PDB file of C-alpha atoms and ligand atoms in Angstrom:
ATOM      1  CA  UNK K   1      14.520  -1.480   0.777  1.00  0.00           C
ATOM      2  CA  UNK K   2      11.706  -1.519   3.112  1.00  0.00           C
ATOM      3  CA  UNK K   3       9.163  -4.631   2.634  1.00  0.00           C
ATOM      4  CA  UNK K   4       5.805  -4.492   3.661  1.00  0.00           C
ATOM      5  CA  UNK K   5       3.114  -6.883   3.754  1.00  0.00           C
ATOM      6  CA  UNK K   6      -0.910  -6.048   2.907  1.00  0.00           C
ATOM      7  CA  UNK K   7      -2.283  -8.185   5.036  1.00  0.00           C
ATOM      8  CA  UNK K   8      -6.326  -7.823   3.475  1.00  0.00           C
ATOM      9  CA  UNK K   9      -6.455 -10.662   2.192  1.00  0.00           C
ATOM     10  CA  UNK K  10      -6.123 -13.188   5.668  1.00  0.00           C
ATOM     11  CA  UNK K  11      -9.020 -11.098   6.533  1.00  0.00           C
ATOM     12  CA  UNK K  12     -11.075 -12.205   3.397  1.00  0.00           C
ATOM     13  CA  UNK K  13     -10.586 -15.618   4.205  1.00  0.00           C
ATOM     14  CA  UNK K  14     -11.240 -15.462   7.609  1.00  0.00           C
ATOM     15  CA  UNK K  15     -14.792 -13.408   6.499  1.00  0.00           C
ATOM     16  CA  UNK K  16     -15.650 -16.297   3.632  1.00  0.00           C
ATOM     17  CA  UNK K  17     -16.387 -18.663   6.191  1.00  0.00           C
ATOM     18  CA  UNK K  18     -17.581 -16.131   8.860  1.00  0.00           C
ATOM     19  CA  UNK K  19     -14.930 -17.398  11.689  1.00  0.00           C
ATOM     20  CA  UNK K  20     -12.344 -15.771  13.896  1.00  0.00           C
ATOM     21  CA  UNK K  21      -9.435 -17.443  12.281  1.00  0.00           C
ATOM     22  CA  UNK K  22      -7.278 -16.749   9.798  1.00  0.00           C
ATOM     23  CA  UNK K  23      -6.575 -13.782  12.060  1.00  0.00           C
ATOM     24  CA  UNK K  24      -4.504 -11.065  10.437  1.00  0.00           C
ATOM     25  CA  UNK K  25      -3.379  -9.928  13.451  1.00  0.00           C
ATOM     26  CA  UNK K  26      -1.344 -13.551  13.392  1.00  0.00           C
ATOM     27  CA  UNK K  27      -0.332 -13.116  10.500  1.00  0.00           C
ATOM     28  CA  UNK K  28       1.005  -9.401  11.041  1.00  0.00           C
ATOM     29  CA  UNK K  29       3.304 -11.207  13.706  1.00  0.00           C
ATOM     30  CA  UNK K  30       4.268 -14.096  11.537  1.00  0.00           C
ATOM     31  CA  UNK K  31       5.495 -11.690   8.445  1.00  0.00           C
ATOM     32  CA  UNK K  32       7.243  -9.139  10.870  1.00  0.00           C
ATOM     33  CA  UNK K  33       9.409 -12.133  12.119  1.00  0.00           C
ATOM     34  CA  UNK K  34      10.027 -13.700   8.669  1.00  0.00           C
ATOM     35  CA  UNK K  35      11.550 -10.277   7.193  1.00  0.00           C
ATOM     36  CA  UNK K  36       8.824  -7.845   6.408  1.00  0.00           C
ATOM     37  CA  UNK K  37       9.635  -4.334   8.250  1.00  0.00           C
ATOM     38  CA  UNK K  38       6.034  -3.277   8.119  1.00  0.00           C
ATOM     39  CA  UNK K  39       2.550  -3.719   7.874  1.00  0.00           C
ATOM     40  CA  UNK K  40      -0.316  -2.215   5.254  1.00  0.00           C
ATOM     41  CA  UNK K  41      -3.888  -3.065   5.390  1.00  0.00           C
ATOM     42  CA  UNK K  42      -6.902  -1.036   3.704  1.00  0.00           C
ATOM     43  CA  UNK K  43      -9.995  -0.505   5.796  1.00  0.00           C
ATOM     44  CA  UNK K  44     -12.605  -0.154   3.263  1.00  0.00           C
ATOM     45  CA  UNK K  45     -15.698   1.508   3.571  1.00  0.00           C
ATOM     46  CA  UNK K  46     -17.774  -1.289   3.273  1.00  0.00           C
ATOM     47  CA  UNK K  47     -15.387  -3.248   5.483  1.00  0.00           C
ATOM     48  CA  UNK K  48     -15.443  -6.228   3.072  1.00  0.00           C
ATOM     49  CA  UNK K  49     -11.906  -7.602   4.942  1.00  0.00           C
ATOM     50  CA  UNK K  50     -10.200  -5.466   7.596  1.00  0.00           C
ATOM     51  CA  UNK K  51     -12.785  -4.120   9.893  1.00  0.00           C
ATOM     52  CA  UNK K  52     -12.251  -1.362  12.510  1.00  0.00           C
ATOM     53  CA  UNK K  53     -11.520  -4.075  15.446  1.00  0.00           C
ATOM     54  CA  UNK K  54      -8.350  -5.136  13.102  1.00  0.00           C
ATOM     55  CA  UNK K  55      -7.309  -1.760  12.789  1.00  0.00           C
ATOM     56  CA  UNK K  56      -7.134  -1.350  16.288  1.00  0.00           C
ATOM     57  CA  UNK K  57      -5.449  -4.899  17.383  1.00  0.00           C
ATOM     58  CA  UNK K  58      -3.052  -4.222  14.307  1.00  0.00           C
ATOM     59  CA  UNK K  59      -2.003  -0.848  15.745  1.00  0.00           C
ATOM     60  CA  UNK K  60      -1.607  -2.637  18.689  1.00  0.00           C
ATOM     61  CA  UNK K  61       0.470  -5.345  17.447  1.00  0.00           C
ATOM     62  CA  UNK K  62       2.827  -3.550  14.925  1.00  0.00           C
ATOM     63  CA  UNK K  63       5.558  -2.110  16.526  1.00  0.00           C
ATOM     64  CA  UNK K  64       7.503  -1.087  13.153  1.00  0.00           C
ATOM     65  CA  UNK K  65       5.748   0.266  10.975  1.00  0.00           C
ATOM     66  CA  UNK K  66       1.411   0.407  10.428  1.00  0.00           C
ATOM     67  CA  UNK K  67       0.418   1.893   7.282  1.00  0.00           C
ATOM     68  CA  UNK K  68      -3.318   2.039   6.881  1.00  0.00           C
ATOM     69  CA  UNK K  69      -4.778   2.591   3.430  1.00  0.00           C
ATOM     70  CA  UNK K  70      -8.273   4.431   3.213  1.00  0.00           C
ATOM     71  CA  UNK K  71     -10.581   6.686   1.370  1.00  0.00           C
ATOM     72  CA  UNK K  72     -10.300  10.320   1.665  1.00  0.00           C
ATOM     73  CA  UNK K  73     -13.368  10.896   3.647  1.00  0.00           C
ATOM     74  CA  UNK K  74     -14.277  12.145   7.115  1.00  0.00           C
ATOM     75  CA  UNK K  75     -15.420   8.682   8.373  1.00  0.00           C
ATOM     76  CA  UNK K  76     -12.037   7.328   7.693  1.00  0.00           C
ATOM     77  CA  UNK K  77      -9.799  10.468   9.113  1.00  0.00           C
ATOM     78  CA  UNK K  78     -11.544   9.890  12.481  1.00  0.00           C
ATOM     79  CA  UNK K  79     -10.265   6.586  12.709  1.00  0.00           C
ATOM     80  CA  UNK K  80      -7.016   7.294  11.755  1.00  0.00           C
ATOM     81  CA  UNK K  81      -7.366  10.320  14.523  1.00  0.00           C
ATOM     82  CA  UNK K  82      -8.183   7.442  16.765  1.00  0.00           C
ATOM     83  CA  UNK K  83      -6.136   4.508  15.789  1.00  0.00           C
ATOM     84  CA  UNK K  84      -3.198   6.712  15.272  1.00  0.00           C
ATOM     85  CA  UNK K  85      -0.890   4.203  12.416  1.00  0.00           C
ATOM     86  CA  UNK K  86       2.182   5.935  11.696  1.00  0.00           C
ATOM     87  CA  UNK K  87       1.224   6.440   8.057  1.00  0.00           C
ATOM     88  CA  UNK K  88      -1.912   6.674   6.023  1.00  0.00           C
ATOM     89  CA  UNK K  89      -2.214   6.390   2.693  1.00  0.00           C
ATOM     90  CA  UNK K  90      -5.025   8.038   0.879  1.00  0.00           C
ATOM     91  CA  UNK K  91      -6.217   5.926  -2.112  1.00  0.00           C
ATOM     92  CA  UNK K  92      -9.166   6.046  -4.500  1.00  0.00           C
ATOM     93  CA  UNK K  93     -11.997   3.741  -3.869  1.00  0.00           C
ATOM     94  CA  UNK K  94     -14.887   2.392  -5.304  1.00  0.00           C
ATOM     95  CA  UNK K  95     -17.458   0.095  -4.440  1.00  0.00           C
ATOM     96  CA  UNK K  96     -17.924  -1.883  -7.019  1.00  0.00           C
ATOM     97  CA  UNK K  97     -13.786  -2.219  -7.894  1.00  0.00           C
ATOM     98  CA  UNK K  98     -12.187  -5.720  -6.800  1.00  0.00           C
ATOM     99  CA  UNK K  99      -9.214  -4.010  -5.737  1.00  0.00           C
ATOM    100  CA  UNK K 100      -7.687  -0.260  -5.501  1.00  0.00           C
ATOM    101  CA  UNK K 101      -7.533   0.777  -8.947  1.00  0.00           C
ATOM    102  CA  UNK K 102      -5.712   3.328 -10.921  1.00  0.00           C
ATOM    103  CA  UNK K 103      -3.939   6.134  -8.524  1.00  0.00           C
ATOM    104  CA  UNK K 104      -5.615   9.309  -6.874  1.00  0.00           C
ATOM    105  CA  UNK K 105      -6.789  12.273  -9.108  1.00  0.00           C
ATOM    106  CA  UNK K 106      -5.355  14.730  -6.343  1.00  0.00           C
ATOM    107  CA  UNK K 107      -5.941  17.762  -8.724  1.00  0.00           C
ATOM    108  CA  UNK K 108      -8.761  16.627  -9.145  1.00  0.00           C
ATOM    109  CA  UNK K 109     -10.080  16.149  -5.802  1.00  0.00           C
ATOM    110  CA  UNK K 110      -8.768  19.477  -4.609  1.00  0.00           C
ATOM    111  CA  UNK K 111     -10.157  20.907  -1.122  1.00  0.00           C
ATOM    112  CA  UNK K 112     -11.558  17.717   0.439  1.00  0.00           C
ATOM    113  CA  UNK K 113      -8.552  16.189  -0.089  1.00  0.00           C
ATOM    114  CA  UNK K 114      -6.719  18.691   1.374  1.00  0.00           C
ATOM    115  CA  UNK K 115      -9.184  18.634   4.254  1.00  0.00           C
ATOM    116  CA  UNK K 116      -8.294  15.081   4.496  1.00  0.00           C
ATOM    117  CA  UNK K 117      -4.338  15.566   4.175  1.00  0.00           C
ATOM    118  CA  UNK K 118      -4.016  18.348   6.880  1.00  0.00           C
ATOM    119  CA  UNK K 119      -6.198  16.650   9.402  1.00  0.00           C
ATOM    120  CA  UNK K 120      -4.156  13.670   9.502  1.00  0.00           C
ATOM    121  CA  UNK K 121      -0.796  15.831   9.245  1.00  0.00           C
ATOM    122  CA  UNK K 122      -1.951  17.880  12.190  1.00  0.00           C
ATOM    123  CA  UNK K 123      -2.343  14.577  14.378  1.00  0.00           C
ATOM    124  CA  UNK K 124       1.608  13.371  13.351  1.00  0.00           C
ATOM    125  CA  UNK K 125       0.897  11.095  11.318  1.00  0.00           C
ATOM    126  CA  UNK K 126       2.639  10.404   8.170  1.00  0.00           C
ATOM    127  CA  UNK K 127       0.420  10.653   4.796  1.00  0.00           C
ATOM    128  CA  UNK K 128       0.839   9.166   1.754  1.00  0.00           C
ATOM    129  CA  UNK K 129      -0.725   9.743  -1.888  1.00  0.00           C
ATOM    130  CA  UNK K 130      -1.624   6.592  -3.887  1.00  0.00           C
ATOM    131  CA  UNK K 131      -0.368   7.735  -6.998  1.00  0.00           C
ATOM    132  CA  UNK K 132       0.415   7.054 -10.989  1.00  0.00           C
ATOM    133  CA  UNK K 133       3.572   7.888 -12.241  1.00  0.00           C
ATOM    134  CA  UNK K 134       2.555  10.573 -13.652  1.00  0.00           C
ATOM    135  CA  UNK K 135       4.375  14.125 -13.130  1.00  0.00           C
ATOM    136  CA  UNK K 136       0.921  16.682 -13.156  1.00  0.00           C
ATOM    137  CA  UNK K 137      -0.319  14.423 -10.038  1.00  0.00           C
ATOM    138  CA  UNK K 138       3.074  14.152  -8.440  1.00  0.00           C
ATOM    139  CA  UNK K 139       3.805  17.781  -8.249  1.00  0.00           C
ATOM    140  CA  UNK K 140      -0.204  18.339  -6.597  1.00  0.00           C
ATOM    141  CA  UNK K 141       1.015  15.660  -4.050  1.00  0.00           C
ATOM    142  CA  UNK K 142       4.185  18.057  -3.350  1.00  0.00           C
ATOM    143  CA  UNK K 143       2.103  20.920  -3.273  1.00  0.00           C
ATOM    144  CA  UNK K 144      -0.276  19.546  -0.709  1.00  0.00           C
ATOM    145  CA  UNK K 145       2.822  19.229   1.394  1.00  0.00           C
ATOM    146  CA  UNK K 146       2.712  15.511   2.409  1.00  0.00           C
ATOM    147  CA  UNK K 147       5.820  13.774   2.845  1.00  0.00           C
ATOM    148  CA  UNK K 148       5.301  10.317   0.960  1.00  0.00           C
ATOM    149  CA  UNK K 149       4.007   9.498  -2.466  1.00  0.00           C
ATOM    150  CA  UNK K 150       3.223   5.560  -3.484  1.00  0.00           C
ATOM    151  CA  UNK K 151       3.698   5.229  -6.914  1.00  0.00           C
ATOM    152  CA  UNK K 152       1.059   2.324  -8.741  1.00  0.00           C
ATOM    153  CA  UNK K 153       3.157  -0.482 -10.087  1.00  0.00           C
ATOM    154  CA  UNK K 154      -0.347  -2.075 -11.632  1.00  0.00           C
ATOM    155  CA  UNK K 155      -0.006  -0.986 -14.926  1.00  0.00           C
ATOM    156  CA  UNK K 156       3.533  -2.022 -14.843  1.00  0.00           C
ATOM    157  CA  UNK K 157       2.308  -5.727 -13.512  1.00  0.00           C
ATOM    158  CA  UNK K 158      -0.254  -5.820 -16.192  1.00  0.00           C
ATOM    159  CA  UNK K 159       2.497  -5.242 -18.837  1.00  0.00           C
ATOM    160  CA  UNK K 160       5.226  -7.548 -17.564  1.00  0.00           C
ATOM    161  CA  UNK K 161       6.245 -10.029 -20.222  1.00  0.00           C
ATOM    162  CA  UNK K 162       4.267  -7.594 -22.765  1.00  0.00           C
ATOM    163  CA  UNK K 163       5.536  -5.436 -25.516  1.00  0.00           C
ATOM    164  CA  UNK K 164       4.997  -2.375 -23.312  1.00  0.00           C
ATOM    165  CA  UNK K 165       6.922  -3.775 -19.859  1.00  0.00           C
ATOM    166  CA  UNK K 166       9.365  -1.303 -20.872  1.00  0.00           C
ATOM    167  CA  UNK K 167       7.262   1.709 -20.991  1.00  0.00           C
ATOM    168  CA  UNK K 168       5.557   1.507 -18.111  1.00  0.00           C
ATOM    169  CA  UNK K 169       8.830   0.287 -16.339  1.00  0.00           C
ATOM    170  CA  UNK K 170      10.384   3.546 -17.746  1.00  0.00           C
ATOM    171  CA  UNK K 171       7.321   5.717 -16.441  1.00  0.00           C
ATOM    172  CA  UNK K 172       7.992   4.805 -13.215  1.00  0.00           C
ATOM    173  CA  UNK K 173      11.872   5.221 -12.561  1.00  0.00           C
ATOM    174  CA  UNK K 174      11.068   9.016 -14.029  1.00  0.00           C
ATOM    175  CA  UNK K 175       8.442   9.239 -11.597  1.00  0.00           C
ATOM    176  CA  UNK K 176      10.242   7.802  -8.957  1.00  0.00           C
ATOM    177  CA  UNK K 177      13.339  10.030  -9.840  1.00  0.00           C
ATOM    178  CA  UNK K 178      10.726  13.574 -10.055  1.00  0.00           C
ATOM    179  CA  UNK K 179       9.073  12.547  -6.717  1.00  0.00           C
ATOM    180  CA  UNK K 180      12.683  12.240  -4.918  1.00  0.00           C
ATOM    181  CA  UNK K 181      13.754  15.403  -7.047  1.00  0.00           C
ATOM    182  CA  UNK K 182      11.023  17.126  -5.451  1.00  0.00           C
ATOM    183  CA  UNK K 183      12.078  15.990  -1.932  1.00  0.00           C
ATOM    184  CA  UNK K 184       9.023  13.721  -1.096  1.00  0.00           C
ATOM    185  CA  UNK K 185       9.596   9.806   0.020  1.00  0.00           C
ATOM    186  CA  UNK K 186       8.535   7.813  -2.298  1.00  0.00           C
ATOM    187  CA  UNK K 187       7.235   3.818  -1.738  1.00  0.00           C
ATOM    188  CA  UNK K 188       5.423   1.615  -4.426  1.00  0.00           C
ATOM    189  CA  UNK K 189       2.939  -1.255  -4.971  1.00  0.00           C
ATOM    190  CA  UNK K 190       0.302  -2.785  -6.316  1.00  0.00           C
ATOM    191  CA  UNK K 191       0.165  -5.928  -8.628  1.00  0.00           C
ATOM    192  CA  UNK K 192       4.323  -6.779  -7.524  1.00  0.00           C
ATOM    193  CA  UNK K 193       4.932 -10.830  -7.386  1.00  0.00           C
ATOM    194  CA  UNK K 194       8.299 -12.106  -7.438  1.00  0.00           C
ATOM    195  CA  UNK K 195       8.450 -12.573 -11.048  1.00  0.00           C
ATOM    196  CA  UNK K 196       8.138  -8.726 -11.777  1.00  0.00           C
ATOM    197  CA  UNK K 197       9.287  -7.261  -8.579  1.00  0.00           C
ATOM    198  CA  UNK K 198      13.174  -6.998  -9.356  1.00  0.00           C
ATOM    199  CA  UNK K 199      12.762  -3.749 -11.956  1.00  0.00           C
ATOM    200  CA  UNK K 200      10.997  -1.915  -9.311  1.00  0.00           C
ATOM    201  CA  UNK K 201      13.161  -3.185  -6.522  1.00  0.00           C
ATOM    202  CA  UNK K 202      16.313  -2.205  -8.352  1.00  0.00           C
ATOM    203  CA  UNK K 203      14.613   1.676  -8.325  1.00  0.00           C
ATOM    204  CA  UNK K 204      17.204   3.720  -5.913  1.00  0.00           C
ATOM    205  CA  UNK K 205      14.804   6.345  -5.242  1.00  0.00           C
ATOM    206  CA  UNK K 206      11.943   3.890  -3.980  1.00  0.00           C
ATOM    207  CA  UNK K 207      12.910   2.951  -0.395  1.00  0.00           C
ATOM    208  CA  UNK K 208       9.453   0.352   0.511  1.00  0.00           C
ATOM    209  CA  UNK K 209       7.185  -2.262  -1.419  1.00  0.00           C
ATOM    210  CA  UNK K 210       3.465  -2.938  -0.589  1.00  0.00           C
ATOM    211  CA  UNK K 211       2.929  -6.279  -1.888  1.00  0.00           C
ATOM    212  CA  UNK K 212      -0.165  -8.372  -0.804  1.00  0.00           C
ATOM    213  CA  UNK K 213      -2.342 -10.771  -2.799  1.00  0.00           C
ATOM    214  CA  UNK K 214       1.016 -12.180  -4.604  1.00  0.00           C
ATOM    215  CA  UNK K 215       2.730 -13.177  -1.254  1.00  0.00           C
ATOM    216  CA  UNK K 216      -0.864 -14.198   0.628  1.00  0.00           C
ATOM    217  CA  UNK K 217      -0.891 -16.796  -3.214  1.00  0.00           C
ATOM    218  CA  UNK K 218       2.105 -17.913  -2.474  1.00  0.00           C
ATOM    219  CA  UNK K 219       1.392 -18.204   1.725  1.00  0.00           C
ATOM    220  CA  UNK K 220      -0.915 -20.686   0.420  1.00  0.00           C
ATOM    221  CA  UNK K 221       1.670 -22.677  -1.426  1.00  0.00           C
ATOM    222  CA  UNK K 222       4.672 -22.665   0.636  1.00  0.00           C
ATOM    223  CA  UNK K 223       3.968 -21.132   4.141  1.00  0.00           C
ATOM    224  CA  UNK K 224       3.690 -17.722   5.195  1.00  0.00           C
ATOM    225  CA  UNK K 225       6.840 -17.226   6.255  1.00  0.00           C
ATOM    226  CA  UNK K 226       8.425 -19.060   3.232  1.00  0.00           C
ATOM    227  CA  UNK K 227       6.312 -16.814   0.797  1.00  0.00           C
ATOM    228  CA  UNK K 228       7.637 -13.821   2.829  1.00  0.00           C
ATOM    229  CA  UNK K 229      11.168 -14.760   2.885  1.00  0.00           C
ATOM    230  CA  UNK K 230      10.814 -15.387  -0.998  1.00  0.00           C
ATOM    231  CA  UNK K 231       9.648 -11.855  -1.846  1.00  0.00           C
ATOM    232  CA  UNK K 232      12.675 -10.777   0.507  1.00  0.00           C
ATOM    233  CA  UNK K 233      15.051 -12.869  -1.187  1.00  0.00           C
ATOM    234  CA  UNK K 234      14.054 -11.506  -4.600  1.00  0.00           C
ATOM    235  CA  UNK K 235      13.665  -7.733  -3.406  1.00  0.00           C
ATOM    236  CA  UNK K 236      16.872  -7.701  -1.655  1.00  0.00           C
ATOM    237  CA  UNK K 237      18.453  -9.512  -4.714  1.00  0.00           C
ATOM    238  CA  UNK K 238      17.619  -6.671  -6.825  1.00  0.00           C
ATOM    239  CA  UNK K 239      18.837  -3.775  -4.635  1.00  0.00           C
ATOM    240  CA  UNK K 240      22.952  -5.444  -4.590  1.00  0.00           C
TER     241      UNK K 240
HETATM  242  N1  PXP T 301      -0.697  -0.449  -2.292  1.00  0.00           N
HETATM  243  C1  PXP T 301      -1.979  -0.031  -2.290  1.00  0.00           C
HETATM  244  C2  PXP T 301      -2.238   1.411  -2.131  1.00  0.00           C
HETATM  245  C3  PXP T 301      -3.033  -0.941  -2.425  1.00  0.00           C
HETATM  246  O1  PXP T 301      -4.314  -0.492  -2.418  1.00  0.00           O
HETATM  247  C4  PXP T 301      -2.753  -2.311  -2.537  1.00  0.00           C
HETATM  248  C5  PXP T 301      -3.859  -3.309  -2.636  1.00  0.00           C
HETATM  249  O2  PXP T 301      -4.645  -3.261  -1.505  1.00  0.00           O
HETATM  250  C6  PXP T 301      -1.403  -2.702  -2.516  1.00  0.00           C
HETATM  251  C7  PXP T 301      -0.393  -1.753  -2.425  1.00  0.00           C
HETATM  252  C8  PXP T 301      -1.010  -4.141  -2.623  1.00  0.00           C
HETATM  253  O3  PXP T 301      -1.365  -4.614  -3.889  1.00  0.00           O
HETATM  254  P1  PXP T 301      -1.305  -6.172  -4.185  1.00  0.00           P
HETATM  255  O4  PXP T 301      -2.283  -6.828  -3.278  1.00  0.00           O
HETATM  256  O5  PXP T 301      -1.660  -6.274  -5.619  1.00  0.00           O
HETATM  257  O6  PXP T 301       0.112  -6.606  -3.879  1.00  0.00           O
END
């Protein structure tokens, strides 16, 4: 199972204090060579921790695999047009949230999302739907033609250790197993620490993780490339 890293969150601290360092760039480099096989960072539109010069020295950097997260909007295609990561993933976004919440409405979002979609398919790159695991939204995703679904593992997170962990555990394996059904990749994230990770990990049909804030937490505690070779340790422990 693919691991990647959301690297947002150097950038926050490096903004907090309004200096060049943490620089997630650095820290790109430091979780590639510690186990992670790719990196994910979300250019917001009101830029409040990647900003467009990361974008660029990330694409630069990563030589696996960049995944840049945005909003479905013009502004944001044309930097994917010119930044070029080899996937984007299309999430919902709105100002006033603290992070990416709940999954795209793709029905509901119809043409401009599939403005959005085909623009970025036309220039090779690889899109991906920020999804729930739900099977009316994953079906729109297949019929928009794109090739990767990620499934949101936040309600799961929320319910770990409560009476409905199960459910929402259960929602997603069906999910996962309808998305792969369907023939479209399918990834995950979103809320994942190493306490909770192992259900999800242990999904055959989910072949990457996008974990951030709980391995930047745990950067803080143990090292970066500790907190990355944790996650790894406990992802790949899962999968045997
Ligand atoms: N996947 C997507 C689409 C996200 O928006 C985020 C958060 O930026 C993540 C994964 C990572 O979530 P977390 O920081 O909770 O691990």
């Amino acid at each position: 199972m693919r691991l990647h890293i959301n690297i947002d969150h150097v950038a926050t601290v490096r903004n907090a204090r309004g200096t060049i360092y943490p620089d997630p760039v650095r820290a790109a480099l430091v979780c590639l060579a510690s186990g992670a096989d790719g990196i994910t960072a979300h250019l917001r539109e009101d830029r409040r921790h990647i900003r467009d010069a990361d974008v660029r020295a990330l694409r630069a950097a990563v030589t696996t695999t960049f995944n840049l997260e945005m909003a479905a909007t013009d502004e944001m295609v044309n930097i994917a047009d010119e930044v070029h990561p080899d996937v984007v993933t299309f999430v919902p976004e709105r100002r006033e949230e603290r992070t990416t919440e709940g999954g795209l409405d793709v029905l509901g979002m119809g043409n401009s999302l599939a403005a959005c979609v085909n623009k970025v398919r036309a220039a090779k790159m690889r899109v991906s739907l920020f999804i729930a695991p739900d099977h009316v939204q994953i079906a729109a995703a297949r019929d928009l033609q794109v090739e990767q679904i990620e499934l949101h593992t936040g309600e799961y997170a929320h319910a770990f250790g409560r009476p409905n962990e199960g459910v929402e555990r259960d929602k997603l394996q069906a999910a996962a197993t309808f998305a792969a059904s369907l023939g479209l990749l399918v990834v995950a994230g979103h809320g994942l620490t190493r306490d909770n990770v192992a259900a999800i990990a242990a999904m055959r049909e989910i072949e990457e993780l996008n974990i951030g804030h709980a391995v930047i937490a745990d950067a803080l505690m143990m090292s970066l490339t500790g907190a990355v070779m944790a996650m790894r340790t406990h992802i790949d422990g899962a999968r045997t």
